[in-house]
XYZ file of C-alpha atoms in Angstrom:
715
model
C 24.596 15.103 -10.961
C 24.225 13.690 -14.105
C 24.875 10.067 -13.868
C 23.483 10.251 -10.042
C 20.714 8.434 -10.956
C 21.706 5.172 -11.928
C 25.019 4.483 -9.226
C 21.740 5.236 -6.937
C 19.279 2.880 -8.475
C 22.248 0.544 -8.160
C 22.794 0.897 -4.571
C 19.298 0.653 -4.204
C 18.584 -2.411 -5.341
C 21.397 -3.876 -2.907
C 19.395 -3.235 -0.010
C 15.893 -2.625 -0.845
C 13.740 -5.815 -0.045
C 16.458 -6.947 2.447
C 16.100 -5.165 5.139
C 17.062 -7.706 7.589
C 19.449 -8.876 6.009
C 22.023 -6.249 4.798
C 25.811 -7.644 3.439
C 27.524 -6.777 6.425
C 31.068 -7.315 4.929
C 32.155 -3.864 5.208
C 30.395 -2.828 8.473
C 32.166 -1.223 11.475
C 31.450 -3.074 14.686
C 27.906 -1.677 16.105
C 26.510 -1.096 12.888
C 22.734 -1.984 13.405
C 21.585 0.587 11.160
C 21.537 2.918 7.544
C 21.253 6.377 7.887
C 17.911 6.577 7.209
C 17.072 3.920 9.706
C 18.778 5.770 12.350
C 17.483 8.336 12.276
C 13.626 7.531 11.868
C 14.521 5.366 15.332
C 14.982 8.868 17.074
C 12.126 11.416 17.917
C 14.328 14.094 18.171
C 15.109 14.031 13.892
C 11.529 13.350 13.287
C 11.329 16.925 11.685
C 14.248 16.352 9.772
C 13.257 13.139 8.721
C 9.735 14.536 7.356
C 11.677 17.181 5.181
C 14.080 14.467 3.308
C 11.285 12.854 2.599
C 10.107 15.789 0.636
C 13.480 16.898 -1.393
C 14.393 16.065 -4.344
C 18.117 15.312 -5.444
C 17.682 17.344 -8.189
C 15.372 19.493 -10.724
C 14.661 16.404 -12.951
C 14.791 13.635 -10.463
C 11.770 12.061 -8.425
C 14.465 10.392 -6.193
C 14.034 11.419 -2.276
C 16.885 12.552 -0.038
C 15.756 10.456 2.197
C 15.839 7.258 -0.407
C 19.904 7.924 -0.767
C 20.291 7.818 2.964
C 18.484 4.613 2.808
C 21.152 3.273 0.444
C 24.682 2.358 0.052
C 27.174 5.167 0.135
C 29.511 7.181 1.922
C 27.392 9.874 3.288
C 28.323 12.814 6.689
C 25.131 14.160 7.685
C 25.069 16.852 9.827
C 21.558 16.642 10.994
C 19.311 19.063 12.889
C 17.407 18.416 16.024
C 13.741 19.278 15.764
C 14.432 22.422 17.864
C 17.041 23.366 15.339
C 14.395 22.953 12.932
C 12.334 25.323 15.232
C 14.381 27.977 16.162
C 15.246 28.047 12.131
C 11.306 28.838 11.616
C 11.510 31.466 14.362
C 14.410 32.947 12.865
C 12.513 33.269 9.610
C 9.342 34.818 11.152
C 12.078 37.618 12.254
C 12.917 38.212 8.918
C 9.365 38.715 7.669
C 9.096 35.349 5.584
C 6.469 33.817 7.089
C 3.856 35.111 10.200
C 4.080 31.675 12.307
C 7.089 29.395 12.766
C 5.222 26.473 11.172
C 5.353 24.980 8.220
C 1.589 25.939 7.446
C 2.198 29.576 7.389
C 4.236 29.429 4.176
C 1.930 30.473 1.223
C 4.184 30.315 -1.052
C 4.988 27.135 -2.658
C 8.499 28.023 -4.569
C 9.545 29.421 -1.219
C 8.537 26.572 1.142
C 10.306 24.686 -1.224
C 13.757 26.457 -0.530
C 13.704 26.134 2.744
C 13.293 22.686 2.672
C 16.233 22.116 0.366
C 18.321 24.692 2.071
C 17.289 22.298 5.541
C 18.686 19.020 3.910
C 20.623 19.681 1.434
C 23.010 21.588 3.538
C 23.498 18.999 5.736
C 24.924 16.004 4.456
C 28.140 15.562 2.181
C 27.776 12.772 -0.378
C 31.902 10.902 -0.241
C 31.164 9.054 -3.393
C 32.564 5.546 -3.694
C 35.497 5.854 -0.903
C 34.265 5.028 2.809
C 37.687 7.429 3.908
C 34.997 10.619 2.507
C 33.195 9.846 5.429
C 33.962 12.404 7.598
C 34.150 11.525 11.185
C 35.526 13.909 13.767
C 38.678 12.870 13.439
C 38.920 13.178 9.564
C 37.280 17.206 9.841
C 39.995 20.178 8.750
C 42.200 21.995 11.688
C 42.520 24.945 10.833
C 39.566 27.604 11.470
C 37.510 28.585 8.694
C 39.125 25.411 6.439
C 36.400 23.811 3.759
C 36.063 20.544 3.679
C 37.267 18.634 0.608
C 33.626 18.107 -1.226
C 30.901 19.945 -1.876
C 27.420 19.089 0.260
C 23.827 18.250 -1.596
C 23.771 21.808 -2.301
C 27.261 22.484 -3.641
C 28.596 24.305 -0.936
C 31.837 23.304 1.098
C 31.017 23.410 4.880
C 33.870 24.863 6.781
C 35.129 23.687 10.204
C 35.890 26.679 13.753
C 37.066 25.446 17.110
C 37.236 28.643 19.362
C 40.731 28.862 20.651
C 41.297 26.522 23.741
C 37.752 25.239 23.510
C 38.801 21.685 21.303
C 35.447 19.569 21.934
C 33.670 22.965 21.246
C 33.374 22.265 17.266
C 30.830 24.311 15.151
C 30.190 24.198 11.219
C 30.271 27.539 9.367
C 31.625 28.948 12.184
C 27.806 29.388 13.887
C 26.297 26.105 14.047
C 27.450 23.880 17.145
C 28.010 20.345 17.086
C 26.453 18.078 20.028
C 29.493 17.233 22.326
C 27.690 13.663 23.342
C 25.615 13.103 20.174
C 28.545 13.246 16.885
C 30.794 10.474 15.200
C 27.317 8.498 15.063
C 28.678 5.602 12.564
C 25.958 3.670 10.438
C 26.190 1.719 7.604
C 26.246 4.024 4.969
C 27.522 7.114 6.690
C 28.597 8.722 10.101
C 25.994 10.949 11.673
C 26.667 14.527 13.623
C 23.993 16.073 15.515
C 23.160 20.151 15.195
C 22.491 22.421 17.255
C 21.274 25.115 14.788
C 20.199 24.712 11.252
C 23.334 25.132 8.563
C 21.982 27.669 6.255
C 23.968 29.930 4.790
C 23.155 33.331 3.205
C 24.169 33.100 -0.164
C 24.339 36.222 -1.284
C 26.273 37.255 -4.265
C 29.682 39.604 -3.284
C 27.949 42.639 -4.059
C 24.396 42.217 -2.796
C 27.140 41.915 0.694
C 28.407 44.910 0.177
C 25.476 46.608 -0.955
C 23.511 45.228 2.585
C 26.478 46.985 4.143
C 26.306 50.052 2.947
C 22.166 50.038 3.009
C 22.702 49.168 7.053
C 26.006 51.000 7.429
C 27.637 48.503 9.642
C 30.955 48.995 10.143
C 33.928 46.874 9.417
C 34.318 46.595 5.537
C 31.808 50.142 5.196
C 34.573 52.137 3.923
C 36.167 49.170 1.437
C 32.618 48.540 0.250
C 31.808 52.368 -0.583
C 34.498 52.406 -2.859
C 33.776 49.206 -4.902
C 30.172 50.955 -5.124
C 32.021 53.926 -6.621
C 33.986 51.852 -8.886
C 31.088 50.805 -10.161
C 32.410 47.252 -8.999
C 28.934 45.679 -8.046
C 27.890 44.307 -11.567
C 30.892 42.179 -12.014
C 30.607 40.970 -7.965
C 27.159 39.958 -9.010
C 28.302 36.929 -11.035
C 27.618 34.074 -9.707
C 27.383 30.900 -12.007
C 27.826 31.019 -15.810
C 24.462 29.390 -16.474
C 24.850 28.931 -20.701
C 27.239 26.221 -19.530
C 24.487 24.881 -16.656
C 22.324 24.317 -19.740
C 25.054 23.018 -22.352
C 25.905 20.865 -19.244
C 22.344 19.657 -18.166
C 21.404 18.978 -21.828
C 24.545 16.648 -22.260
C 26.454 19.030 -25.131
C 28.981 19.009 -22.586
C 30.954 14.984 -23.054
C 33.127 13.720 -20.510
C 36.143 11.812 -22.087
C 34.974 8.190 -21.840
C 38.204 5.336 -21.280
C 40.940 8.174 -21.357
C 43.572 5.880 -21.434
C 42.199 4.453 -25.030
C 43.451 7.936 -26.232
C 47.197 7.604 -25.468
C 47.078 9.152 -21.907
C 49.435 7.084 -19.356
C 48.372 7.362 -15.735
C 50.118 6.502 -12.787
C 46.983 5.975 -9.935
C 45.774 3.078 -11.151
C 42.223 4.511 -12.663
C 43.265 2.678 -16.243
C 39.514 2.191 -17.259
C 38.182 5.261 -15.920
C 36.544 8.057 -17.600
C 37.498 11.575 -17.713
C 34.669 13.961 -15.974
C 33.566 17.031 -17.203
C 33.354 20.242 -14.728
C 29.163 19.969 -13.874
C 29.625 23.585 -13.371
C 31.092 26.955 -14.782
C 31.061 29.257 -11.647
C 32.635 32.202 -10.977
C 34.648 34.218 -7.666
C 36.297 36.272 -6.578
C 39.240 36.932 -2.898
C 39.412 40.233 -1.817
C 41.762 41.339 0.976
C 40.051 44.066 2.145
C 41.275 46.893 4.757
C 39.248 47.231 7.617
C 37.438 50.575 9.356
C 39.309 50.512 12.274
C 42.164 50.787 10.032
C 41.010 53.959 8.013
C 39.980 55.200 11.594
C 43.541 55.578 12.432
C 44.287 57.952 9.208
C 41.600 59.952 10.200
C 38.691 58.874 7.656
C 35.602 57.896 8.832
C 33.625 55.406 7.048
C 30.066 57.350 7.933
C 31.401 60.829 5.784
C 29.909 60.828 2.461
C 32.456 61.572 0.894
C 34.412 58.242 1.502
C 36.013 57.389 -1.808
C 37.576 60.988 -2.685
C 39.373 60.453 0.957
C 40.971 57.151 -0.067
C 41.521 58.691 -3.039
C 43.467 61.552 -1.565
C 44.696 59.252 1.125
C 46.366 57.163 -1.559
C 47.539 59.855 -3.532
C 49.303 61.377 -0.655
C 51.421 58.193 0.750
C 52.269 57.551 -2.790
C 50.228 53.969 -3.152
C 50.924 53.732 -6.523
C 54.216 53.073 -9.247
C 55.806 56.457 -10.584
C 55.241 54.343 -14.036
C 51.502 54.480 -13.331
C 49.191 56.910 -15.145
C 45.889 57.266 -13.601
C 43.398 60.458 -13.538
C 42.477 61.612 -10.087
C 39.174 62.908 -10.854
C 35.859 61.818 -9.278
C 35.425 59.155 -12.749
C 35.709 56.463 -10.424
C 34.823 53.940 -12.625
C 37.332 54.371 -15.452
C 40.145 52.123 -15.349
C 42.631 55.377 -15.416
C 41.228 56.376 -12.314
C 44.036 55.878 -9.320
C 40.937 55.222 -6.654
C 40.270 51.997 -9.257
C 43.458 51.378 -9.828
C 44.336 51.187 -6.247
C 40.687 49.066 -5.439
C 41.389 46.286 -8.100
C 44.526 45.490 -7.233
C 42.855 44.084 -3.922
C 40.484 41.409 -5.450
C 41.094 38.225 -7.298
C 38.860 37.637 -10.180
C 38.863 33.357 -8.257
C 37.769 32.283 -5.371
C 40.264 31.070 -3.067
C 39.355 28.907 0.372
C 41.041 29.500 3.631
C 43.340 26.895 3.530
C 44.020 26.979 -0.466
C 45.444 30.842 -0.378
C 48.935 28.666 -1.019
C 49.455 24.862 -1.557
C 51.439 22.796 0.491
C 51.420 19.755 -0.202
C 55.148 17.764 -1.095
C 57.726 20.814 -1.129
C 60.723 20.303 0.713
C 60.668 18.953 4.516
C 57.011 18.962 4.036
C 54.469 16.125 4.357
C 50.465 15.760 4.478
C 50.065 13.692 7.004
C 51.436 16.378 9.516
C 49.789 19.274 7.350
C 50.084 22.025 9.565
C 54.562 21.670 10.060
C 55.330 23.859 7.561
C 58.866 24.108 6.067
C 60.444 26.285 2.962
C 58.672 28.865 1.791
C 55.004 27.852 -0.520
C 53.967 30.958 -2.548
C 51.344 31.795 -5.348
C 51.287 35.098 -8.201
C 48.479 35.791 -9.294
C 46.942 38.540 -11.519
C 44.653 41.015 -10.053
C 41.752 42.852 -11.189
C 42.233 46.021 -13.649
C 45.229 46.616 -15.332
C 47.808 43.940 -15.478
C 49.783 43.099 -11.861
C 50.579 41.062 -9.727
C 50.244 39.877 -6.325
C 51.886 37.332 -4.205
C 51.156 35.227 -1.553
C 53.400 33.162 0.984
C 53.525 31.242 3.897
C 56.618 30.317 5.638
C 57.533 27.664 8.835
C 58.890 31.513 10.350
C 55.728 33.433 9.036
C 52.874 32.131 11.396
C 50.467 32.940 8.403
C 49.724 34.075 4.838
C 51.105 37.310 3.958
C 50.458 39.507 0.988
C 53.890 40.680 -1.069
C 56.158 39.297 1.668
C 59.626 39.176 0.560
C 61.491 37.555 2.978
C 65.527 36.584 3.568
C 66.260 33.234 3.066
C 68.808 30.462 3.345
C 68.826 29.713 -0.070
C 72.360 28.749 -1.240
C 73.147 25.562 -2.807
C 74.316 23.638 0.507
C 71.539 26.309 2.642
C 67.997 25.031 3.778
C 65.204 26.934 1.821
C 63.931 28.449 4.962
C 63.523 31.984 5.846
C 65.993 33.391 8.159
C 64.579 36.983 8.752
C 62.719 39.394 7.187
C 63.272 43.073 7.009
C 60.747 45.289 8.376
C 59.728 47.287 5.286
C 59.274 43.604 3.292
C 56.954 42.275 5.830
C 53.829 42.423 4.086
C 49.887 42.485 4.514
C 48.829 39.336 7.105
C 45.840 37.562 6.344
C 43.606 36.814 8.689
C 41.791 33.564 7.874
C 39.734 33.300 11.057
C 38.789 36.934 11.942
C 35.391 37.796 13.334
C 35.019 40.066 9.866
C 36.428 37.094 7.631
C 33.885 35.687 5.066
C 34.021 32.110 4.205
C 30.445 31.188 4.513
C 28.226 33.426 3.492
C 28.877 34.828 0.220
C 28.050 32.125 -2.468
C 30.446 33.733 -5.537
C 33.488 34.845 -2.476
C 35.665 34.755 0.217
C 36.607 37.958 2.165
C 39.980 38.294 4.471
C 40.751 41.211 6.353
C 44.370 41.993 6.230
C 46.508 44.609 8.542
C 48.048 46.462 6.517
C 47.336 48.379 3.522
C 48.186 46.657 -0.363
C 48.967 48.525 -3.091
C 51.002 48.007 -6.484
C 53.770 50.858 -5.281
C 57.326 51.056 -6.257
C 58.778 49.009 -3.673
C 56.593 46.652 -4.955
C 57.510 46.061 -8.210
C 60.737 46.624 -7.417
C 60.709 42.863 -5.113
C 58.998 41.154 -7.353
C 61.360 42.277 -10.293
C 63.935 40.975 -8.260
C 62.431 37.704 -7.326
C 62.346 34.419 -10.045
C 58.340 33.414 -10.367
C 57.117 30.192 -10.233
C 53.819 29.590 -11.804
C 51.797 26.208 -11.662
C 49.902 25.793 -14.766
C 47.008 25.669 -13.065
C 47.222 29.043 -11.218
C 46.757 30.270 -14.512
C 42.779 29.533 -14.589
C 40.629 31.308 -11.759
C 38.239 28.772 -13.010
C 40.090 25.972 -11.312
C 40.375 27.383 -8.377
C 36.499 28.905 -7.922
C 35.039 25.359 -9.046
C 37.385 22.953 -6.703
C 38.755 21.521 -9.252
C 42.693 22.865 -8.409
C 44.447 20.088 -6.035
C 40.673 18.832 -4.581
C 41.703 16.630 -1.424
C 40.263 13.471 -2.879
C 41.030 10.517 -4.422
C 37.887 9.927 -6.187
C 38.464 8.973 -10.094
C 36.056 12.251 -10.531
C 38.677 14.989 -8.725
C 41.272 12.982 -9.684
C 41.160 12.716 -13.570
C 39.215 16.438 -14.614
C 38.377 16.829 -18.536
C 38.040 20.454 -19.317
C 36.343 20.047 -23.317
C 37.451 21.661 -27.006
C 36.716 25.221 -27.498
C 33.943 23.469 -30.209
C 31.926 22.489 -26.948
C 32.357 25.707 -24.622
C 35.629 27.641 -23.331
C 35.699 26.602 -20.174
C 39.058 28.127 -19.176
C 38.565 31.944 -19.788
C 42.870 31.999 -19.918
C 43.109 28.749 -22.224
C 42.809 28.398 -26.100
C 42.031 24.656 -27.381
C 43.316 25.745 -31.101
C 42.301 21.890 -32.514
C 38.894 20.230 -32.326
C 40.644 16.712 -31.525
C 42.537 17.929 -28.461
C 41.916 16.035 -25.402
C 43.276 18.032 -22.313
C 43.089 16.446 -18.684
C 43.854 17.956 -15.486
C 45.213 15.070 -13.105
C 44.863 15.875 -9.428
C 47.503 13.684 -8.315
C 45.977 13.940 -4.846
C 48.171 11.036 -2.815
C 49.629 9.849 -5.834
C 53.573 10.591 -5.738
C 53.949 11.665 -8.442
C 57.219 14.587 -8.775
C 55.311 17.187 -9.662
C 55.184 20.944 -8.424
C 52.160 20.252 -5.661
C 52.210 16.905 -7.749
C 49.706 17.190 -10.173
C 49.674 17.931 -13.741
C 47.793 19.103 -16.562
C 48.293 16.761 -20.673
C 46.570 16.861 -23.582
C 46.693 14.281 -26.474
C 45.748 14.410 -29.759
C 47.055 16.759 -32.433
C 46.796 19.723 -29.733
C 47.470 22.998 -30.352
C 46.793 24.612 -27.406
C 47.697 28.694 -25.934
C 48.018 29.772 -22.840
C 47.637 33.636 -21.883
C 50.412 34.084 -18.614
C 50.180 36.891 -16.171
C 52.369 39.747 -16.408
C 55.657 40.978 -15.395
C 56.554 43.301 -12.464
C 59.228 45.471 -14.364
C 59.990 46.066 -17.960
C 63.003 44.401 -18.511
C 64.490 41.442 -20.002
C 62.898 38.351 -18.424
C 63.956 34.227 -19.457
C 60.239 32.243 -20.106
C 60.843 28.728 -18.378
C 58.847 25.348 -19.571
C 59.729 22.591 -16.992
C 59.326 18.808 -17.999
C 59.335 15.496 -16.726
C 60.451 13.360 -19.574
C 58.438 9.923 -20.024
C 58.115 7.485 -23.202
C 54.584 8.771 -23.779
C 55.458 11.963 -24.332
C 56.015 13.783 -27.328
C 57.268 16.593 -29.538
C 56.095 20.422 -29.321
C 56.712 23.293 -30.187
C 56.484 26.186 -28.415
C 55.000 29.710 -29.625
C 55.207 33.222 -27.381
C 54.434 36.707 -28.272
C 51.959 38.777 -27.494
C 49.399 38.912 -30.514
C 47.263 35.791 -29.923
C 46.575 35.592 -33.589
C 50.113 35.765 -34.721
C 52.276 34.462 -32.033
C 56.157 33.682 -33.521
C 57.938 29.857 -33.239
C 60.044 30.332 -30.144
C 63.252 27.916 -30.180
C 63.446 24.734 -31.529
C 60.903 21.930 -31.043
C 61.338 20.068 -27.558
C 61.339 16.229 -27.282
C 59.512 15.351 -23.943
C 60.582 11.573 -23.973
C 64.206 12.886 -23.360
C 64.942 14.294 -19.775
C 68.244 16.374 -18.268
C 71.030 14.257 -19.551
C 69.664 13.268 -23.326
C 67.972 16.970 -23.434
C 71.785 18.507 -23.417
C 74.143 15.475 -25.229
C 77.675 16.145 -25.725
C 77.839 12.339 -24.480
C 76.889 13.300 -20.866
C 75.825 11.518 -17.730
C 73.988 12.198 -15.280
C 76.813 11.039 -13.001
C 78.605 14.178 -14.339
C 75.775 16.927 -14.193
C 74.147 15.775 -10.531
C 75.088 17.965 -7.319
C 76.083 14.854 -5.545
C 79.335 15.298 -3.642
C 79.989 18.230 -5.835
C 81.577 21.701 -4.109
C 79.646 25.153 -4.993
C 82.119 25.796 -7.974
C 81.828 22.494 -9.531
C 77.830 22.874 -9.432
C 77.529 26.390 -10.316
C 80.163 25.814 -13.364
C 77.716 22.874 -14.919
C 74.721 24.913 -14.188
C 76.562 27.285 -16.872
C 77.086 24.976 -18.742
C 73.787 23.709 -18.750
C 72.329 27.850 -19.519
C 74.224 27.824 -22.294
C 72.339 24.694 -24.363
C 68.971 26.723 -22.824
C 68.898 24.045 -20.041
C 68.521 24.024 -16.145
C 68.257 21.474 -13.531
C 64.915 21.133 -11.940
C 63.828 23.203 -8.544
C 64.880 22.055 -5.343
C 61.844 22.291 -4.256
C 59.064 19.289 -4.840
C 60.023 15.865 -3.662
C 58.834 12.721 -4.726
C 56.941 11.363 -1.747
C 58.120 7.487 -1.370
C 61.529 9.507 -1.122
C 61.253 12.262 0.437
C 65.128 13.354 0.232
C 64.927 13.447 -3.026
C 64.581 17.006 -5.133
C 63.193 17.743 -8.663
C 66.559 18.771 -8.849
C 67.862 15.149 -8.057
C 65.723 13.839 -10.751
C 67.417 13.253 -14.066
C 63.902 12.949 -15.761
C 63.355 16.289 -14.837
C 64.320 19.339 -16.501
C 63.942 23.301 -17.053
C 63.332 24.763 -20.679
C 64.721 28.431 -21.143
C 62.396 28.894 -23.868
C 62.482 32.902 -24.492
C 65.072 35.108 -23.634
C 63.828 39.085 -25.009
C 62.234 42.675 -23.664
C 58.917 42.715 -21.821
C 56.796 45.219 -21.232
C 54.805 44.879 -17.740
C 51.641 46.843 -19.754
C 51.177 44.145 -22.099
C 49.777 41.264 -22.190
C 51.646 37.427 -23.251
C 50.475 34.240 -24.502
C 52.404 30.881 -24.898
C 51.161 28.433 -27.443
C 52.061 24.482 -27.578
C 51.074 22.589 -30.720
C 52.034 18.881 -31.486
C 54.436 18.538 -34.423
C 53.760 14.402 -34.779
C 51.613 12.974 -36.978
C 50.684 10.325 -33.958
C 47.936 11.491 -32.256
C 48.479 9.264 -29.034
C 51.884 10.793 -27.818
C 51.447 13.491 -24.261
C 51.637 17.123 -23.803
C 52.550 17.502 -20.609
C 52.805 20.726 -18.019
C 53.341 21.252 -14.384
C 54.666 24.850 -13.976
C 56.598 27.430 -16.407
C 58.920 30.697 -15.476
C 59.334 34.737 -15.094
C 62.371 35.212 -14.382
C 64.407 38.502 -14.786
C 67.578 39.435 -15.579
C 68.620 41.096 -12.483
C 68.386 37.201 -11.181
C 69.593 34.754 -13.678
C 72.187 37.008 -14.694
C 73.328 39.108 -11.325
C 76.964 39.092 -10.718
C 76.651 39.124 -6.913
C 73.788 36.611 -5.957
C 73.446 34.093 -8.817
C 70.904 32.696 -8.874
C 69.154 29.723 -6.724
C 68.506 26.394 -7.037
C 65.202 26.491 -5.174
């Protein structure tokens, strides 16, 4: 927003004083209006137009929303009719906020300004410089409760909803209907959809949402809410935005990285003269997976009872919803991290806001294409640490699962010659279904959280730990950072440069990612989104750093005590550098892990032995020979990359078939599930113009990589 005024003035100069001579070079047929002039010409929107002339773009700008609607741009406007606005004012009367449904009834100017802002700023999405970011119906999300890729002017993302069996009936934020006739109205600078209800999310914090449930005795999540309150989690769930970062950003104390290519970065996306922009906000977020009151009533627990927390804790104890390795208390000090109820309820909470269409990331996995986004293929998985003690939660979606599940452990056709697909799932490993479209699903009305009902209870019990311990845990680099999901950075669905290249400033300015420390002041760190760029990365995106970089990451926990490998995937290019890796549990004193890795070397050059790619590839070889090659590579601390992600320009070529890609085995040692581990990447070169590359890492237990009966799969 701090760059908005310059862009707006440039656009306005192109259109002002030339109403009859508008440049029509980029005009669709029958476009005769700007968004502002179209709304002006239709009496149904007169109240809305009046409001746009009173609402400014920011507190530090005198530019009104109406003015931007007269200028060049790519806007999507969900314009409420006069009747919709009057109905909204009626609702404010019912809430006791005003005495009568008129603008004159506001006695508080601050409240009046706030209501105007709610109506106007929630109704408009700024598509930036790209005409493809004008959202006609054809470009709407197609899965219920999925969010639009870009935020509205109120910095919130709207959601799509269509009742089953009635595809012509479309709602924004689930209950705001779009007129079935007056939609897709295309004008010079965008598209307009007529609304029969004002889009006005309640915008309460997660804590306030659950407190309201308790105060009103509303069933649905009443049991869950009482447990959250008893465990003292309301203060945590009240956090919405980092105001310190907000102040630093607004005062230009948080810099952007200007002309990042001049620093030494390589970039295939074609934006070589661009700046990499720092995030505008640092919001806090949460995702809660909750058992419903209907479930608890089936278990004999009345949500309205006065001792619900005690009853739920006893239920957890009686049904062994914990691990024998856990140490806990069962008294009524529920706010203690050692309390059983506290440990159980915090396993239901992720410290990030995951929107409904991004619980997992379908992108470039084998057999999948973005052009057919709901035709799934091989499993897509995310592993996230939960709140509370060190624990992992697995989210998975497969072609056969018919939705996203928590802690599902299916049987896969994952042999060397297999398909990678789920073929079946044992009854005791199905996991818990995450309902993303139920009436109890909350994705709009809580400012800092999403709440999803689940069909089975979840816990970090021995069965879950054991099943996780039998899996290779592959975590994308950006999955390490809750802020990346909450602030819409990871896998933003936009090719616009501000979303494609995100600069994360060094710690000397501010520590943006809580799980990352930038140890040297001259480190320049950029997240390359890679959306529709066809990079051969896991979910296409990557993280890179330039300078005398020195960066440390906090890693997710391991599920069981045992021996694990930590692996690091690379993709070789001449622009990469040489990195020394450190690993351990003391972030202030990490020991060296192996020899430096030359990231300019692909698998063949890293392996040496006068090898060639023809001697290492899987092509035209039987399984026994492939296994022998893989064994020899492992003896050198190397592995081929996974048969998971593909290059979009060649959807049959996976990373395992790419000689540039390989996995380096960084350490192999005994690890403790209750310990926190860190990995550090430090340049060993004098040059400050060679890249650090980061795609994904893996935990792999000995039970997987050294299993005599079932060798580790290639996927």
